[in-house]
Amino acid sequence: MKKLLLIIATSLLLLTGCKDAYSTVKTPNEALVTIGKESITKGDVYSTLLVNYGSFTIVSDLNTKILDAEVEITDAMKEDAQAQLETYKSMYKDQWTDFMKYYGYTKEEDLTDSIINGSRQKELINKYVNENWDALVARFNPKKAVILSFADVDSANAAQAELEKNVDPKEVATAYNSSSTGESEIILSESTYPSEVMGYINTATASDKFDNIPSTDGATIYLIKVVETDASKIKDQTVETIASLDTVNQDAISFYLSKYDFRIYDKSLYDNMLANYSYYVVQK
């Protein structure tokens, strides 16, 4: 019974802010609700909320505070958000209200704010990468390369012959059924290419030539051209690529929390944060 009552009381607190029809419960030991001889105090509900919702609420608020401190809302962000909103409305038309409700929005302004905050979050991570550029370049060793992969030697050899005639790699990729697009890309030390590919790229110098690198098992042949090894010359693309990594996003959060000396004073909340959002726990 008490467990059920606690659930009810917690729900009421979330909905009403712990205010009954007559007065406001002020102290932890006061009864918030009663049923028969059972009662739930404000302190009981606080503990339940802290365990079940505390970390999520803190993380949400912290993200907002970091954005407010580090990234201004620009006119460009507002215009982009409005354009996205109009696109969504044109897509969903008569289902627009249902779309809003499904994603938890009651007002268009709330959705617009969410889009803007998404842009601010992206800007925040880019800012972190730029502020820590030298360390991140040393960590990820970025290179720009074109990589074409083929399942058989004949296709790879025919493709290489075309590439030596300066045919566009994208056309070659399509013509010879490469599993790659032929687009240049930023390769980082954490990229998921096989070790033989990564080993070649990490030691190669920039070249106009495609080299033939077979996989260890011989099942795939790679044609690789390293376009640029100087990270400063490919900075914009490199910032975008590094900023897309989950580990870097987490590092950025930890960086800004440390910058503003974030501390947790409740042991239960600390343990919950450590278990679920460890990169938010930065205090020593």
Short mmCIF file of C-alpha atoms in Angstrom, two decimals:
data_model
loop_
_atom_site.label_atom_id
_atom_site.label_comp_id
_atom_site.label_asym_id
_atom_site.label_seq_id
_atom_site.Cartn_x
_atom_site.Cartn_y
_atom_site.Cartn_z
CA MET A 1 0.00 0.00 0.00
CA LYS A 2 2.73 2.44 0.94
CA LYS A 3 4.56 1.76 -2.33
CA LEU A 4 1.41 2.54 -4.32
CA LEU A 5 0.82 5.63 -2.23
CA LEU A 6 4.36 6.78 -2.88
CA ILE A 7 3.83 6.44 -6.62
CA ILE A 8 0.62 8.47 -6.40
CA ALA A 9 2.26 11.13 -4.25
CA THR A 10 5.22 11.42 -6.59
CA SER A 11 2.89 11.87 -9.54
CA LEU A 12 0.99 14.55 -7.69
CA LEU A 13 4.18 16.38 -6.86
CA LEU A 14 5.25 16.33 -10.49
CA LEU A 15 1.87 17.66 -11.56
CA THR A 16 1.08 20.16 -8.84
CA GLY A 17 4.32 21.16 -7.17
CA CYS A 18 3.23 19.59 -3.85
CA LYS A 19 0.41 22.05 -3.12
CA ASP A 20 -2.91 20.78 -1.75
CA ALA A 21 -6.25 22.57 -1.62
CA TYR A 22 -5.48 24.32 1.66
CA SER A 23 -1.77 24.83 2.24
CA THR A 24 1.76 24.21 1.03
CA VAL A 25 3.76 21.40 2.64
CA LYS A 26 7.03 22.98 3.71
CA THR A 27 9.06 20.48 5.76
CA PRO A 28 10.35 17.02 4.81
CA ASN A 29 8.54 15.26 7.68
CA GLU A 30 5.08 16.66 6.94
CA ALA A 31 2.55 14.35 5.30
CA LEU A 32 2.04 15.09 1.66
CA VAL A 33 -0.84 12.59 1.23
CA THR A 34 -2.57 10.06 3.47
CA ILE A 35 -4.81 7.05 2.93
CA GLY A 36 -6.14 5.34 6.00
CA LYS A 37 -3.28 5.05 8.48
CA GLU A 38 -0.61 5.33 5.80
CA SER A 39 1.06 8.59 4.89
CA ILE A 40 3.82 9.79 2.60
CA THR A 41 5.95 12.74 3.60
CA LYS A 42 7.50 15.35 1.38
CA GLY A 43 10.89 13.84 2.23
CA ASP A 44 9.77 10.39 0.99
CA VAL A 45 8.72 11.85 -2.33
CA TYR A 46 11.87 13.91 -2.67
CA SER A 47 13.99 10.76 -2.25
CA THR A 48 11.92 8.93 -4.88
CA LEU A 49 12.15 11.81 -7.33
CA LEU A 50 15.87 12.11 -6.73
CA VAL A 51 16.51 8.45 -7.54
CA ASN A 52 14.16 8.21 -10.53
CA TYR A 53 14.30 11.66 -12.10
CA GLY A 54 17.13 13.58 -10.45
CA SER A 55 19.93 12.76 -12.87
CA PHE A 56 17.83 13.34 -15.99
CA THR A 57 16.57 16.67 -14.69
CA ILE A 58 20.03 17.82 -13.65
CA VAL A 59 21.55 16.83 -17.00
CA SER A 60 18.83 18.67 -18.92
CA ASP A 61 19.29 21.82 -16.84
CA LEU A 62 23.09 21.64 -17.05
CA ASN A 63 23.01 21.39 -20.83
CA THR A 64 20.84 24.51 -20.98
CA LYS A 65 23.09 26.44 -18.59
CA ILE A 66 26.23 25.53 -20.56
CA LEU A 67 24.60 26.63 -23.81
CA ASP A 68 23.46 29.90 -22.23
CA ALA A 69 27.00 30.57 -20.99
CA GLU A 70 28.86 29.60 -24.17
CA VAL A 71 26.68 29.98 -27.27
CA GLU A 72 24.54 32.97 -28.18
CA ILE A 73 21.35 32.56 -30.15
CA THR A 74 21.93 34.20 -33.52
CA ASP A 75 19.50 35.50 -36.11
CA ALA A 76 20.77 32.79 -38.46
CA MET A 77 19.78 30.11 -35.94
CA LYS A 78 16.31 31.61 -35.59
CA GLU A 79 15.85 31.80 -39.35
CA ASP A 80 17.04 28.22 -39.82
CA ALA A 81 14.71 26.98 -37.07
CA GLN A 82 11.75 28.77 -38.64
CA ALA A 83 12.60 27.31 -42.05
CA GLN A 84 12.76 23.80 -40.56
CA LEU A 85 9.44 24.37 -38.81
CA GLU A 86 7.78 25.39 -42.07
CA THR A 87 9.25 22.32 -43.78
CA TYR A 88 7.81 20.03 -41.11
CA LYS A 89 4.42 21.72 -41.36
CA SER A 90 4.33 21.29 -45.14
CA MET A 91 5.28 17.62 -44.76
CA TYR A 92 2.71 16.69 -42.12
CA LYS A 93 -0.10 19.09 -43.10
CA ASP A 94 -3.32 17.81 -41.48
CA GLN A 95 -1.27 15.59 -39.14
CA TRP A 96 0.78 18.52 -37.86
CA THR A 97 -0.94 18.64 -34.46
CA ASP A 98 -0.52 14.88 -34.02
CA PHE A 99 3.14 15.20 -34.97
CA MET A 100 3.63 17.89 -32.34
CA LYS A 101 1.89 15.86 -29.65
CA TYR A 102 3.80 12.70 -30.54
CA TYR A 103 7.11 14.45 -29.88
CA GLY A 104 5.84 16.11 -26.71
CA TYR A 105 5.31 19.66 -27.97
CA THR A 106 2.19 21.68 -27.16
CA LYS A 107 3.33 24.88 -28.89
CA GLU A 108 5.24 25.59 -32.08
CA GLU A 109 7.52 27.87 -30.08
CA ASP A 110 8.69 24.88 -28.03
CA LEU A 111 9.66 22.98 -31.17
CA THR A 112 11.41 26.05 -32.55
CA ASP A 113 13.38 26.42 -29.31
CA SER A 114 14.35 22.75 -29.51
CA ILE A 115 15.66 23.19 -33.06
CA ILE A 116 17.61 26.27 -32.01
CA ASN A 117 19.14 24.43 -29.07
CA GLY A 118 20.17 21.65 -31.42
CA SER A 119 22.06 24.22 -33.48
CA ARG A 120 23.59 25.68 -30.35
CA GLN A 121 24.68 22.23 -29.20
CA LYS A 122 26.43 21.65 -32.52
CA GLU A 123 28.09 25.06 -32.24
CA LEU A 124 29.20 24.25 -28.68
CA ILE A 125 30.99 21.06 -29.74
CA ASN A 126 32.61 22.83 -32.69
CA LYS A 127 33.77 25.52 -30.28
CA TYR A 128 35.28 22.87 -28.00
CA VAL A 129 37.14 21.27 -30.93
CA ASN A 130 38.53 24.63 -32.01
CA GLU A 131 39.57 25.55 -28.48
CA ASN A 132 41.35 22.20 -28.09
CA TRP A 133 42.53 21.90 -31.68
CA ASP A 134 46.18 20.96 -31.15
CA ALA A 135 45.44 18.27 -28.58
CA LEU A 136 42.66 16.75 -30.70
CA VAL A 137 44.79 16.74 -33.85
CA ALA A 138 47.51 14.90 -31.93
CA ARG A 139 44.92 12.46 -30.61
CA PHE A 140 43.08 11.72 -33.88
CA ASN A 141 45.81 12.29 -36.50
CA PRO A 142 43.37 13.48 -39.21
CA LYS A 143 44.10 12.94 -42.91
CA LYS A 144 42.02 13.57 -46.02
CA ALA A 145 41.83 10.66 -48.43
CA VAL A 146 39.82 9.01 -51.17
CA ILE A 147 39.24 5.29 -50.63
CA LEU A 148 37.68 2.95 -53.17
CA SER A 149 37.08 -0.69 -52.29
CA PHE A 150 36.49 -3.60 -54.65
CA ALA A 151 35.58 -7.24 -54.19
CA ASP A 152 37.79 -8.58 -57.01
CA VAL A 153 41.22 -7.88 -58.46
CA ASP A 154 40.03 -7.36 -62.05
CA SER A 155 37.64 -4.57 -61.08
CA ALA A 156 40.29 -2.93 -58.91
CA ASN A 157 42.90 -3.06 -61.69
CA ALA A 158 40.46 -1.67 -64.27
CA ALA A 159 39.43 1.08 -61.88
CA GLN A 160 43.03 1.99 -61.15
CA ALA A 161 43.73 2.30 -64.88
CA GLU A 162 40.85 4.78 -65.17
CA LEU A 163 42.04 6.73 -62.15
CA GLU A 164 45.49 7.05 -63.68
CA LYS A 165 43.74 8.79 -66.61
CA ASN A 166 42.34 11.32 -64.10
CA VAL A 167 38.77 10.06 -64.39
CA ASP A 168 36.62 11.34 -61.52
CA PRO A 169 36.80 8.79 -58.65
CA LYS A 170 33.03 9.04 -58.18
CA GLU A 171 32.47 7.95 -61.79
CA VAL A 172 35.00 5.14 -61.38
CA ALA A 173 33.30 3.96 -58.18
CA THR A 174 29.97 3.70 -59.99
CA ALA A 175 31.36 2.13 -63.16
CA TYR A 176 33.27 -0.64 -61.38
CA ASN A 177 30.82 -1.39 -58.57
CA SER A 178 32.90 -0.08 -55.72
CA SER A 179 31.27 -0.25 -52.30
CA SER A 180 32.63 3.29 -51.77
CA THR A 181 31.33 6.55 -53.21
CA GLY A 182 34.63 7.96 -54.43
CA GLU A 183 34.16 11.08 -52.30
CA SER A 184 37.11 12.37 -50.30
CA GLU A 185 36.72 12.01 -46.53
CA ILE A 186 38.47 12.82 -43.29
CA ILE A 187 40.14 9.76 -41.83
CA LEU A 188 40.82 9.73 -38.10
CA SER A 189 42.82 7.32 -35.98
CA GLU A 190 39.46 5.99 -34.71
CA SER A 191 38.03 5.38 -38.19
CA THR A 192 36.69 1.89 -38.76
CA TYR A 193 38.72 0.91 -41.81
CA PRO A 194 40.82 -2.29 -41.56
CA SER A 195 44.26 -2.08 -40.00
CA GLU A 196 46.05 -2.41 -43.34
CA VAL A 197 44.19 0.64 -44.66
CA MET A 198 44.78 2.65 -41.51
CA GLY A 199 48.43 1.66 -41.42
CA TYR A 200 48.92 2.90 -44.96
CA ILE A 201 47.09 6.19 -44.44
CA ASN A 202 48.83 6.96 -41.15
CA THR A 203 52.27 6.74 -42.77
CA ALA A 204 51.55 8.00 -46.29
CA THR A 205 52.28 11.46 -47.64
CA ALA A 206 49.92 13.47 -49.82
CA SER A 207 49.93 12.25 -53.42
CA ASP A 208 48.06 12.43 -56.73
CA LYS A 209 48.43 8.69 -57.11
CA PHE A 210 46.10 5.87 -56.02
CA ASP A 211 47.92 2.97 -54.38
CA ASN A 212 46.63 -0.59 -54.40
CA ILE A 213 46.26 -2.00 -50.86
CA PRO A 214 44.83 -5.52 -50.54
CA SER A 215 43.15 -6.64 -47.35
CA THR A 216 44.94 -9.23 -45.25
CA ASP A 217 42.50 -11.96 -46.26
CA GLY A 218 42.55 -10.92 -49.92
CA ALA A 219 38.78 -10.48 -50.01
CA THR A 220 38.90 -6.72 -50.63
CA ILE A 221 41.20 -4.51 -52.68
CA TYR A 222 41.48 -0.86 -51.69
CA LEU A 223 42.59 1.96 -53.98
CA ILE A 224 43.74 4.81 -51.76
CA LYS A 225 44.87 8.34 -52.46
CA VAL A 226 45.94 10.49 -49.53
CA VAL A 227 44.91 14.02 -50.47
CA GLU A 228 46.15 16.01 -47.47
CA THR A 229 48.04 15.29 -44.26
CA ASP A 230 48.26 18.85 -42.89
CA ALA A 231 45.25 19.20 -40.57
CA SER A 232 45.38 23.00 -40.72
CA LYS A 233 44.61 22.86 -44.44
CA ILE A 234 41.49 20.75 -43.93
CA LYS A 235 40.38 22.33 -40.67
CA ASP A 236 36.69 22.94 -41.37
CA GLN A 237 36.05 19.36 -42.48
CA THR A 238 38.19 18.00 -39.66
CA VAL A 239 36.36 20.02 -37.00
CA GLU A 240 33.04 18.71 -38.30
CA THR A 241 34.26 15.11 -38.33
CA ILE A 242 35.82 15.20 -34.87
CA ALA A 243 32.77 16.99 -33.46
CA SER A 244 30.54 14.15 -34.67
CA LEU A 245 32.23 11.60 -32.37
CA ASP A 246 30.31 10.59 -29.25
CA THR A 247 33.50 10.50 -27.19
CA VAL A 248 34.30 14.09 -28.16
CA ASN A 249 30.78 15.22 -27.30
CA GLN A 250 31.18 13.69 -23.85
CA ASP A 251 34.63 15.21 -23.46
CA ALA A 252 33.20 18.61 -24.37
CA ILE A 253 30.51 18.36 -21.69
CA SER A 254 33.14 17.41 -19.10
CA PHE A 255 35.35 20.29 -20.27
CA TYR A 256 32.68 22.94 -19.81
CA LEU A 257 31.43 21.51 -16.52
CA SER A 258 34.99 21.68 -15.21
CA LYS A 259 35.31 25.21 -16.54
CA TYR A 260 32.34 26.29 -14.43
CA ASP A 261 33.34 24.16 -11.42
CA PHE A 262 30.23 21.95 -11.39
CA ARG A 263 29.81 20.07 -8.10
CA ILE A 264 27.29 17.59 -6.71
CA TYR A 265 26.56 17.74 -2.98
CA ASP A 266 23.99 14.96 -2.57
CA LYS A 267 25.52 11.47 -2.28
CA SER A 268 22.50 9.68 -3.81
CA LEU A 269 22.46 12.04 -6.76
CA TYR A 270 26.24 11.71 -7.15
CA ASP A 271 26.01 7.91 -7.29
CA ASN A 272 23.11 8.07 -9.75
CA MET A 273 24.96 10.52 -11.99
CA LEU A 274 28.09 8.39 -11.84
CA ALA A 275 26.14 5.32 -12.89
CA ASN A 276 24.17 6.96 -15.71
CA TYR A 277 26.04 10.08 -16.81
CA SER A 278 29.60 9.50 -15.67
CA TYR A 279 31.10 12.20 -17.91
CA TYR A 280 29.03 14.79 -16.06
CA VAL A 281 30.81 13.93 -12.81
CA VAL A 282 33.94 16.09 -12.95
CA GLN A 283 34.63 16.91 -9.32
CA LYS A 284 37.67 15.32 -7.72
#
